[in-house]
Amino acid sequence: MMYGFLACRASQKATRNWLSSYNLSRSVHSLPFVTVDAEGISGSQPAKVHNLVQGKWMGSSTWNTLVDPLNGEPFIKIAEPFVESLSKCPKHGLHNPFKSPERYLLYGDITAKAARMLSVPKVSDFFTRLIQRVAPKSYQQALGEVQVTQKFLENFSGDQVRFLARSFAVPGNHLGQQSHGFRWPYGAVAIITPFNFPLEIPALQLMGALYMGNKPILKVDSKVCIVMEQMIRLLHHCGMPLSDVDFINSDGKTMNKLLLEANPQMTLFTGSSKVAEKLAVDLKGRIKLEDAGFDWKILGPDVNEVEYIAWVCDQDAYACSGQKCSAQSILFMHENWSATSLVSKMKDLAERRKLEDLTIGPVLTLTTEAMLDHMNKLLQIPGSKLLFGGKPLENHSIPSIYGALKPTAIYVPLEEILRAKNYELVTTEIFGPFQVITEYKKDQLPLVLDALERMHAHLTAAVVSNDVLFLQARHKYLRLTPTPNIEFAMEEVIGKTVNGTTYAGLRARTTGAPQNHWFGPAGDPRGAGIGTPEAIKLVWSCHREVIYDFGPLPKRWEIPPST
């Protein structure tokens, strides 16, 4: 027992020494993995993002230049892409339950060290500031991304990595026979992630791929890839083998060509539906998708806590300038809410957002003109009206290649939304601070459910109600048990919808997913999840069955007749 105690104390001392190099210093450059100054990146001091291939960080003789989304200065240089080491990875992966199982332990240790590093305020602040520089969002929103990543790493520290590869056994037909089910890696895989979560999405998916024994090539949107470059350097500092991950900076066309040439066994794509469908064809279905979401929220008939509900709606629609795949795209408001101050409170909350603290900021995939054009098309629908916003941001230096729009809400009548000529327009996802609001009456819930059924991207949803019958009611039950809200509970809400991450209850939301629940779409066999053991196993491993059959043979066995 004393030896174990001393070993534990020695381990704790080693950990303290290992952390001391960046706990005690005040200079960000003392962080052992850092190669950039998050707040010092500028036109006069541009940062350079390198590629990682076959264990070596490489620059280039030529560089692409990115402009600062806040002022248009060229401030990050990206190395031109080069090709591949994926073909060297066998289909059975870098490790599996029968090959190099000690690597499960290795990644448990790497993850524990990385979690501790991200918990250090100076390291957390570095990544938060770096995220802000390339994907402008408020400090709290950027910090939340770092915190979710850190908690995820805590969750999968130690033995949790090998627990992901837990197998099972089923008795066979006779003595000596037993079937075993194993989680098996794909081998060479690819990860493609978008700009809006520069750390959280690529880090969680990268670690899931590595845990299960795959060799990934990671491509993050070039506008923000500097964040994951620094995170990979942190993982190297924590003990990750240099050759386990390839990191490439390229445009979409180049990455598409690489995928066709390298032919990875599986590709994880997070991003637009249009690109997702193209990749699904190009890669012959060997793909998992977490694509766009036109995400809905329904306010049930029971009006409660108007101020709180307004705040959640504001956060869901406009945090990160609406640039979340889970952002509230459309709000179905029961008529009881129309008699409240809900919309006016939402307007007040939206108008307090300002560029100075990045509670509203640049839209990186749409121009201001494109968003205003969409708004004007919606306003041509009979009965539509502008509730608030609808104007460009003022007094800024955001370059014209990006969007700059005040938080905007457009009212469109429910009956008009359902018209064939309007439906596609109304349900077009605008990846910015933009939402549609509509109202339904006490007998119109079936129309709302019809609108939801016709949507094609089923990512997140919220059903805001504490009325259990509204959430779960059945026809037969209602006919037997009258309730005050019987007219609102005539159809099932959760039972007749499909969104993969659905919040229900008074505090229901569409955004802000923590690390403790599945986040991903439903209704599509290609759907990918993130954050949980179930998500990692679904996306980054397949099932392999090994049947042991040792005999013995029956006594006096003879060759039977042909069958």
mmCIF file of C-alpha atoms in Angstrom, residues 21-23 25-41 47-50 57 117-118 120-130 226-238:
data_model
loop_
_atom_site.group_PDB
_atom_site.id
_atom_site.type_symbol
_atom_site.label_atom_id
_atom_site.label_comp_id
_atom_site.label_asym_id
_atom_site.label_seq_id
_atom_site.Cartn_x
_atom_site.Cartn_y
_atom_site.Cartn_z
ATOM 1 C CA SER A 21 6.134 25.232 -17.876
ATOM 2 C CA TYR A 22 2.916 27.042 -18.725
ATOM 3 C CA ASN A 23 1.270 27.509 -15.317
ATOM 4 C CA SER A 25 4.862 31.991 -16.979
ATOM 5 C CA ARG A 26 3.002 35.114 -17.953
ATOM 6 C CA SER A 27 3.998 35.050 -21.631
ATOM 7 C CA VAL A 28 1.721 33.220 -24.057
ATOM 8 C CA HIS A 29 4.801 32.295 -26.088
ATOM 9 C CA SER A 30 5.983 30.152 -23.167
ATOM 10 C CA LEU A 31 3.168 27.718 -23.891
ATOM 11 C CA PRO A 32 5.152 24.824 -25.295
ATOM 12 C CA PHE A 33 2.849 24.077 -28.231
ATOM 13 C CA VAL A 34 2.018 27.640 -29.356
ATOM 14 C CA THR A 35 3.439 29.071 -32.599
ATOM 15 C CA VAL A 36 1.178 32.142 -32.958
ATOM 16 C CA ASP A 37 0.109 35.124 -30.876
ATOM 17 C CA ALA A 38 -3.688 35.042 -30.889
ATOM 18 C CA GLU A 39 -4.123 38.753 -30.279
ATOM 19 C CA GLY A 40 -1.019 39.870 -32.171
ATOM 20 C CA ILE A 41 -1.998 38.441 -35.572
ATOM 21 C CA ALA A 47 0.466 34.034 -38.933
ATOM 22 C CA LYS A 48 1.394 30.998 -41.020
ATOM 23 C CA VAL A 49 -0.524 27.720 -40.911
ATOM 24 C CA HIS A 50 1.461 24.617 -41.832
ATOM 25 C CA TRP A 57 5.034 19.979 -40.212
ATOM 26 C CA MET A 117 -3.907 21.686 -20.291
ATOM 27 C CA LEU A 118 -7.182 23.140 -21.526
ATOM 28 C CA VAL A 120 -5.362 26.010 -17.303
ATOM 29 C CA PRO A 121 -6.760 29.563 -17.617
ATOM 30 C CA LYS A 122 -3.889 30.807 -19.772
ATOM 31 C CA VAL A 123 -4.294 27.951 -22.260
ATOM 32 C CA SER A 124 -8.078 28.274 -22.287
ATOM 33 C CA ASP A 125 -7.789 32.023 -22.842
ATOM 34 C CA PHE A 126 -5.325 31.494 -25.700
ATOM 35 C CA PHE A 127 -7.732 29.256 -27.614
ATOM 36 C CA THR A 128 -10.689 31.505 -26.807
ATOM 37 C CA ARG A 129 -8.887 34.571 -28.192
ATOM 38 C CA LEU A 130 -7.694 32.648 -31.238
ATOM 39 C CA ILE A 226 -5.119 27.940 -37.475
ATOM 40 C CA VAL A 227 -7.074 26.966 -34.333
ATOM 41 C CA MET A 228 -6.806 23.221 -34.980
ATOM 42 C CA GLU A 229 -3.197 23.558 -36.070
ATOM 43 C CA GLN A 230 -2.455 24.840 -32.582
ATOM 44 C CA MET A 231 -4.628 22.136 -30.991
ATOM 45 C CA ILE A 232 -2.771 19.390 -32.848
ATOM 46 C CA ARG A 233 0.504 20.859 -31.611
ATOM 47 C CA LEU A 234 -0.941 20.706 -28.074
ATOM 48 C CA LEU A 235 -1.827 17.026 -28.609
ATOM 49 C CA HIS A 236 1.716 16.342 -29.822
ATOM 50 C CA HIS A 237 2.998 17.981 -26.647
ATOM 51 C CA CYS A 238 0.716 15.630 -24.689
#
